[in-house]
Amino acid sequence: MNTELIRADFPILSRTVYGKPLIYLDNAATTQKPLCVLDAMRNEYLNVNANVHRGVHWLSQQATELHEGARETVRRFINARSTTEIVFTRGTTEGLNLIASCFSEACMQKGDEVVISTVEHHSNIVPWQLQAARKGIVLRVIPMDDDGTLDLEAFRRMLSQKTKIVSISHVSNVLGTVNPVEDIIRIAHQYDIPVVVDGAQSAPHFKVDMQALDCDFFVFSGHKIYGPTGIGVLYGKEAWLDRLPPYQGGGEMIEHVSFEKSTFERPPLKFEAGTPDYIATTGLAKALDYVSSVGLDAIQKHEEDLTRYTISQLLQIDGMRVFGIPADADLTTLRHDAVISFQLRDIHPMDMGTLLDRLGIAIRTGHHCAQPLMDRLGVLGTSRASFALYNTHEEVDALVAGVKRVATMF
Ligand code: PMP
């Protein structure tokens, strides 16, 4: 993988902040966009813009072709069986809200349970809590050990007649740990319980294959995979999407409307009320094509090298704690996604983030929208560096030097 060539596709990476070269290590929050994505969106606005579906005129048909072509690109990217299973959303959060709302309406009664885990992002906690308040459903939480490993035995014991769905993140956005979703899906399916996978932090970093994974739902965000903001994907097995009621009502999702009664489109349109963000779907498709052209295997290897290198360098600093790593981990083979949370002595993450920022290094600090996980770790927040395909070993060296410099200030 030629990182230098790749970086040329992302003009923002060559800008400076405070007179220093930008080192962007906040990719778990959002990624930068390659020119091809921006060009595709600009081109559509300039040359093809028209509302999609139903238009008889040429522009509308062209725009519809791009939009539905984007759906096919997503299908191919995640190896879904059919484009019927690909619903466009505003992002991971909307996808999870849609599932929580529609699934609990159709399939859950008061007292029924949803199983989530300790490492979930707020977006996979709060939508279920809203349904808990509305319908009296109950949240059960898979515990984790101090290294961030989920307790599968506890998970197994949690399942009962009352368990109606399991919703779990593929990769923790705080710890970078890759959760055993294959095992969770296999165990849940033994009891005919469907599983939702929050792929916000997995789809950008390694190959996800819906048919191999066999999850029932999978959600991710465009902006974390080099695509535009405001667009995301909800994959759902066709049988489930057929069974769930619509999420919102309005244009696009109807088949026929009268004042007495309306009937709805089949999935995926049933879940896409209103004019879709068809410019963003074009941008997302371009981003996925870009990722595919670099190759997810190459991206995964590159990011894994960077991650292992960073962890080993950080751990050499006195008083450093890196979260989500077993004490006896072999760093040369550690399976860890491109997210590293750390804490240096008692230096406040806000101080760490602010001082690194002055060196041109963008990391994220705080609770990372995972406050229950912070409670479990016994911290208020962490400092988090996260990588994308364009990050380099030199940038890691600058981060480590920066952290060492901060250490001397306290
Ligand atoms: N889940 C996880 C694991 C995440 O990392 C994020 C984003 N930080 C989300 C959900 C929410 O994604 P979005 O804000 O794009 O909806």
mmCIF file of C-alpha atoms and ligand atoms in Angstrom, residues 28-29 90-94 96 119-121 123-124 169 171-173 198-201 220-224 368-369 384, ligand 1:
data_model
loop_
_atom_site.group_PDB
_atom_site.id
_atom_site.type_symbol
_atom_site.label_atom_id
_atom_site.label_comp_id
_atom_site.label_asym_id
_atom_site.label_seq_id
_atom_site.Cartn_x
_atom_site.Cartn_y
_atom_site.Cartn_z
ATOM 1 C CA ALA A 28 -12.952 6.904 14.835
ATOM 2 C CA ALA A 29 -14.973 10.115 15.166
ATOM 3 C CA ARG A 90 -28.618 9.065 8.198
ATOM 4 C CA GLY A 91 -26.016 6.963 9.995
ATOM 5 C CA THR A 92 -25.396 4.288 12.593
ATOM 6 C CA THR A 93 -27.430 6.112 15.223
ATOM 7 C CA GLU A 94 -30.499 6.363 13.028
ATOM 8 C CA LEU A 96 -30.067 1.619 15.651
ATOM 9 C CA VAL A 119 -18.725 -1.513 25.720
ATOM 10 C CA GLU A 120 -21.642 -0.057 23.777
ATOM 11 C CA HIS A 121 -21.708 3.441 22.338
ATOM 12 C CA SER A 123 -26.235 5.042 20.245
ATOM 13 C CA ASN A 124 -26.715 1.371 21.088
ATOM 14 C CA SER A 169 -20.911 -3.516 18.697
ATOM 15 C CA VAL A 171 -15.565 -3.148 17.573
ATOM 16 C CA SER A 172 -15.455 -0.932 20.653
ATOM 17 C CA ASN A 173 -15.003 2.719 19.696
ATOM 18 C CA ASP A 198 -23.138 -2.076 15.247
ATOM 19 C CA GLY A 199 -20.462 -1.953 12.572
ATOM 20 C CA ALA A 200 -19.577 1.736 12.881
ATOM 21 C CA GLN A 201 -16.004 0.848 13.829
ATOM 22 C CA PHE A 220 -22.637 1.611 9.797
ATOM 23 C CA SER A 221 -22.000 5.277 8.977
ATOM 24 C CA GLY A 222 -20.741 6.742 5.714
ATOM 25 C CA HIS A 223 -18.650 9.462 7.310
ATOM 26 C CA LYS A 224 -16.445 6.978 9.160
ATOM 27 C CA HIS A 368 -16.313 8.913 23.702
ATOM 28 C CA CYS A 369 -20.095 8.519 24.061
ATOM 29 C CA ARG A 384 -7.940 8.219 22.127
HETATM 30 N N1 PMP B 1 -21.546 3.144 17.349
HETATM 31 C C1 PMP B 1 -20.210 3.224 17.418
HETATM 32 C C2 PMP B 1 -19.439 1.999 17.825
HETATM 33 C C3 PMP B 1 -19.558 4.412 17.091
HETATM 34 O O1 PMP B 1 -18.231 4.480 17.154
HETATM 35 C C4 PMP B 1 -20.322 5.520 16.677
HETATM 36 C C5 PMP B 1 -19.657 6.849 16.346
HETATM 37 N N2 PMP B 1 -18.706 7.259 17.261
HETATM 38 C C6 PMP B 1 -21.705 5.387 16.615
HETATM 39 C C7 PMP B 1 -22.284 4.194 16.952
HETATM 40 C C8 PMP B 1 -22.582 6.516 16.162
HETATM 41 O O2 PMP B 1 -22.304 6.824 14.838
HETATM 42 P P1 PMP B 1 -22.997 8.086 14.134
HETATM 43 O O3 PMP B 1 -22.725 9.245 15.039
HETATM 44 O O4 PMP B 1 -22.295 8.194 12.826
HETATM 45 O O5 PMP B 1 -24.442 7.795 14.018
#
